[in-house]
Short mmCIF file of C-alpha atoms in Angstrom, two decimals:
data_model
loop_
_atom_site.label_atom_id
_atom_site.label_comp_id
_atom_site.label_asym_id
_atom_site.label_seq_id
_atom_site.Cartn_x
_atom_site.Cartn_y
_atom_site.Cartn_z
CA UNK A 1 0.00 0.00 0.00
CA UNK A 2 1.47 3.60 -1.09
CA UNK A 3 0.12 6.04 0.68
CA UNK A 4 0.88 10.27 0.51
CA UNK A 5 1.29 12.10 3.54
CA UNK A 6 1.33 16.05 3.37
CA UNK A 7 1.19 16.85 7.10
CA UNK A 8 0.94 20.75 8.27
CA UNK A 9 0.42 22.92 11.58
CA UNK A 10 -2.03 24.82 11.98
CA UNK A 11 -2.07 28.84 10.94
CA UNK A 12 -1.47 31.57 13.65
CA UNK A 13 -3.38 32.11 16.89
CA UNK A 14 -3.13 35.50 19.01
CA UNK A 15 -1.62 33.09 21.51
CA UNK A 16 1.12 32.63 18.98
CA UNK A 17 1.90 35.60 18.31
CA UNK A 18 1.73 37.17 21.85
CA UNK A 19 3.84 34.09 23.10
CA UNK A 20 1.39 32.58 25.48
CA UNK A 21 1.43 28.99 26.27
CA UNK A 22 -1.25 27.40 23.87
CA UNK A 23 -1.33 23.34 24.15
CA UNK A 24 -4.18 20.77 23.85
CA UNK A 25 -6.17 22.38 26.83
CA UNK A 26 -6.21 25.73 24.96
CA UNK A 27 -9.23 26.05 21.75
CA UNK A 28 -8.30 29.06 20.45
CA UNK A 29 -9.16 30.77 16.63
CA UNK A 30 -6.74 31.54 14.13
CA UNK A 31 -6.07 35.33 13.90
CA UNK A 32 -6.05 37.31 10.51
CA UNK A 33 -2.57 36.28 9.73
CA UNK A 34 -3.26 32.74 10.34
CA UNK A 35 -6.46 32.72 8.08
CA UNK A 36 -4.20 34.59 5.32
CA UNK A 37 -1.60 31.94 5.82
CA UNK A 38 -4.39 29.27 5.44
CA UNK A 39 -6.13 30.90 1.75
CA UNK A 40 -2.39 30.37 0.68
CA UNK A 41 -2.38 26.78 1.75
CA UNK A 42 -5.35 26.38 0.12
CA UNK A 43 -4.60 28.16 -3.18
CA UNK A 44 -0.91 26.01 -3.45
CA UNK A 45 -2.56 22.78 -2.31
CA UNK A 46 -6.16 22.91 -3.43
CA UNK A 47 -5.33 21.05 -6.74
CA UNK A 48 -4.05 17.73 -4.87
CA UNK A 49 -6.47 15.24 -5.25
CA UNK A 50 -6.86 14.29 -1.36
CA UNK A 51 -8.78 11.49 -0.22
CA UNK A 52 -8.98 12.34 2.36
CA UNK A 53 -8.46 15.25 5.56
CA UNK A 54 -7.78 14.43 9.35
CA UNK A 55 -7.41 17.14 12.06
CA UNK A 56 -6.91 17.34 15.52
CA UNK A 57 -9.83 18.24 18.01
CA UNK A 58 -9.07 21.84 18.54
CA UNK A 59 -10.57 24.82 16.38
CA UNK A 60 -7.73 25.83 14.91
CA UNK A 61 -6.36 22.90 12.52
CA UNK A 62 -10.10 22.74 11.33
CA UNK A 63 -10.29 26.87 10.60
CA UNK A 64 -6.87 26.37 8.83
CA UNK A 65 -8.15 23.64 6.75
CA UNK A 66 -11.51 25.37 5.82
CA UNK A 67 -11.23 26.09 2.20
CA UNK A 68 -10.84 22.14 1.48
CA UNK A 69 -13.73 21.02 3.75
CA UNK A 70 -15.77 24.10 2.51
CA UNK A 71 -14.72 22.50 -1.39
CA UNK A 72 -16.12 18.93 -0.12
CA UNK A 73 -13.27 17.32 1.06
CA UNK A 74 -13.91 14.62 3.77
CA UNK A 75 -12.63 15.13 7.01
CA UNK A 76 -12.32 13.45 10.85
CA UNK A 77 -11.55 15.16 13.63
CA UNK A 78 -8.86 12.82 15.61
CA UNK A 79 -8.24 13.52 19.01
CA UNK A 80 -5.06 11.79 19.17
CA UNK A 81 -3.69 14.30 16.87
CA UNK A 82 -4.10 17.35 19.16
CA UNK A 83 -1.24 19.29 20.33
CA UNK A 84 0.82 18.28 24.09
CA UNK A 85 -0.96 19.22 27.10
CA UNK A 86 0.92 21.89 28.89
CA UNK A 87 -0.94 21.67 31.75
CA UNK A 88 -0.75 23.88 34.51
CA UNK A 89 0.73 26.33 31.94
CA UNK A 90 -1.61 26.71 29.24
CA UNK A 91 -2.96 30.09 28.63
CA UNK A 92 -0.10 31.66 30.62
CA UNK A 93 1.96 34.76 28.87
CA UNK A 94 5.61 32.99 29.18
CA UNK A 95 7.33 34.87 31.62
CA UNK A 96 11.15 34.98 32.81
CA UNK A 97 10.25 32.33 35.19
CA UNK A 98 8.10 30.18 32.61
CA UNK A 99 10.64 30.71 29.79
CA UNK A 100 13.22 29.25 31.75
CA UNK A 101 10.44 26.26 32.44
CA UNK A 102 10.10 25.47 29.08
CA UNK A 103 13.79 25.30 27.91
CA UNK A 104 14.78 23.45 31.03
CA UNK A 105 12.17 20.65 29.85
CA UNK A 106 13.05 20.89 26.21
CA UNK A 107 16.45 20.46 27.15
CA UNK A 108 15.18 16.93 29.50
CA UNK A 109 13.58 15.56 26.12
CA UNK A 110 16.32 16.27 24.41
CA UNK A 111 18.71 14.41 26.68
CA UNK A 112 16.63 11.64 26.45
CA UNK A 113 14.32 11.74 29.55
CA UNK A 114 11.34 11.78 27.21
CA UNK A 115 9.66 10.45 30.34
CA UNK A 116 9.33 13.90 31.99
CA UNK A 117 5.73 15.04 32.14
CA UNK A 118 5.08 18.74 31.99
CA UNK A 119 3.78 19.87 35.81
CA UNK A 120 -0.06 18.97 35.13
CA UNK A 121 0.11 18.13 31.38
CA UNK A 122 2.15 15.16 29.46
CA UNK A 123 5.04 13.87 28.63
CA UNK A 124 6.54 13.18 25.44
CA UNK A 125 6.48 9.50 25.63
CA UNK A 126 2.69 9.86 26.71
CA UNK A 127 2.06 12.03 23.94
CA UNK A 128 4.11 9.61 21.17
CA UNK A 129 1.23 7.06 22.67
CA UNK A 130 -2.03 8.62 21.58
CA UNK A 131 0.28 9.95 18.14
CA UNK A 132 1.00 6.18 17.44
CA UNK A 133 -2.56 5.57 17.84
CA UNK A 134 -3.68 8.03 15.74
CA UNK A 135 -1.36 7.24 12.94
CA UNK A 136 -2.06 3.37 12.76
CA UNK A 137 -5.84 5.02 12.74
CA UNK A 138 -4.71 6.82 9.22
CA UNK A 139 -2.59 4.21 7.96
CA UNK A 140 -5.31 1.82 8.13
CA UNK A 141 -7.13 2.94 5.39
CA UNK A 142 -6.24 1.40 2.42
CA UNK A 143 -8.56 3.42 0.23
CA UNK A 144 -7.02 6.85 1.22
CA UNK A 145 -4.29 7.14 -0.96
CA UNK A 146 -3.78 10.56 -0.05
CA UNK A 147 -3.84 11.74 3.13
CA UNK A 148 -4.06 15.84 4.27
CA UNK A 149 -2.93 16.40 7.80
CA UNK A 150 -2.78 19.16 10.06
CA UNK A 151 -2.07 19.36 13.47
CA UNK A 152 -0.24 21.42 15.68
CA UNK A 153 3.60 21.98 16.57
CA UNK A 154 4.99 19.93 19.42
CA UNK A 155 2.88 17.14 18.45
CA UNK A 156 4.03 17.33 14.63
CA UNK A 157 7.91 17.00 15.35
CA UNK A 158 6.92 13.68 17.68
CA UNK A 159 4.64 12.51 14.52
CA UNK A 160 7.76 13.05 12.24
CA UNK A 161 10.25 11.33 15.06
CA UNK A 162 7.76 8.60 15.25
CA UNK A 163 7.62 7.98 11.11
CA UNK A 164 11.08 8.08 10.33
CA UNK A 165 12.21 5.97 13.20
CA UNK A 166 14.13 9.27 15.03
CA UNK A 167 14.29 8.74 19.14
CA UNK A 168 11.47 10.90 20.31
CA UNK A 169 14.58 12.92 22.07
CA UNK A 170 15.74 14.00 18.06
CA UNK A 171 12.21 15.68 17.68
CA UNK A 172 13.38 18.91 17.54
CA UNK A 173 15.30 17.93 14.49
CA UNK A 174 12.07 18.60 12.35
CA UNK A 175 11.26 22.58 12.45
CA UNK A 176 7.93 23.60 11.50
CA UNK A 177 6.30 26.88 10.65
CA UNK A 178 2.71 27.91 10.54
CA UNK A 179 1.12 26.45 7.45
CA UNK A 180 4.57 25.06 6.13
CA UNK A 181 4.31 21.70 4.47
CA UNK A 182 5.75 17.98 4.74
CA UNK A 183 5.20 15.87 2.36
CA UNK A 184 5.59 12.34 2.80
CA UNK A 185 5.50 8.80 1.30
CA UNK A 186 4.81 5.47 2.80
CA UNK A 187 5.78 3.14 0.23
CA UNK A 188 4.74 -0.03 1.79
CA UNK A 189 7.21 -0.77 4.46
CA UNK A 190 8.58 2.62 5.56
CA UNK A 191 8.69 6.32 5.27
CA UNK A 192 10.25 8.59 2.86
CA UNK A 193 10.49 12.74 3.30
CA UNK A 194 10.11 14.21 0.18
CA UNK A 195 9.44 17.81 1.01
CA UNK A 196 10.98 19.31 4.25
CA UNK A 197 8.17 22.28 6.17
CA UNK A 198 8.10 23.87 3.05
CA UNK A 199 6.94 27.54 2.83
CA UNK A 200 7.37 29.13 -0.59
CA UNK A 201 3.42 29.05 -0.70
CA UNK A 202 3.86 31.81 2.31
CA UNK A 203 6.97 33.99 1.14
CA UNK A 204 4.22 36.89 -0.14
CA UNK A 205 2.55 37.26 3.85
#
């Protein structure tokens, strides 16, 4: 079974741009930038013949994806694909103190304690759980042969560790921008990157 993969984050929230934490237990709407960013998605991508569309839970992958369902595209709403609880943190403007939270923990996963759970929220390795499950959801479907996805940051680099066989501590190897695009293909028996967060559809924002 081949199968195409073009896998995306969602466009920009106010909580993005203002730097506030914004994880799975924040539902927040794209702003005007982030709807602009997602018309150019749609005008580079809208062309593709997808099968098929998944997004996560929250608001803002399905706003970002709107011009394909609004075209007909089918779409599910997975759960497992929404972005790593930040738990006691989410919705808080990142402080000095926070700041210094969040690269001390990125710095954990990316010695390898992966097992480290954000105070109140989750940890990598609990989040690569629910990703697995949502991807052997996708990959299930034979008669999908191509597959839009779009999802949300944290959660995206784990989804790319977990695909190309990286330790969920190399994550961070796979950079992501608003809207920017990976495309993917599962030729049977593994995984093959064919387009690395690619943004030329954005260069004119």
């Amino acid at each position: 079974m081949i199968k195409k993969i073009y896998l995306t984050r969602h466009g920009q929230t106010d909580f993005n741009k203002q730097g506030i934490v914004q994880g799975r237990g924040v539902d927040s709407d794209l702003n005007e930038m982030g709807r602009a960013q997602a018309q150019a998605f749609y005008d580079a991508y809208k062309n593709v013949p997808f099968s098929k569309l998944y997004t996560s839970s929250l608001k803002r992958t399905a706003q970002s994806m709107h011009g394909f369902v609004q075209k007909g595209l089918a779409f599910e709403a997975l759960p497992e694909l929404d972005e790593i609880s930040w738990g006691i943190h989410e919705g808080a403007e990142v402080n000095e103190e926070q700041h210094a939270y969040y690269f001390d923990m990125i710095s954990s996963w990316q010695k390898g304690e992966t097992h480290k759970a954000i105070e109140g929220g989750e940890s990598p390795e609990g989040l690569a759980k629910r990703l697995r499950a949502g991807l052997a959801y996708i990959m299930s479907k034979e008669n999908e042969p191509n597959v839009l996805i779009c999802m949300h940051g944290r959660a995206m680099r784990l989804m790319l560790a977990i695909m190309f066989n990286y330790p969920l501590s190399g994550m961070d190897y796979f950079l992501h921008n608003n809207l920017g695009l990976y495309e993917i293909t599962f030729t049977g028996s593994t995984f093959v990157l064919d387009r690395y967060n690619e943004t030329s559809h954005l260069k004119h924002l």
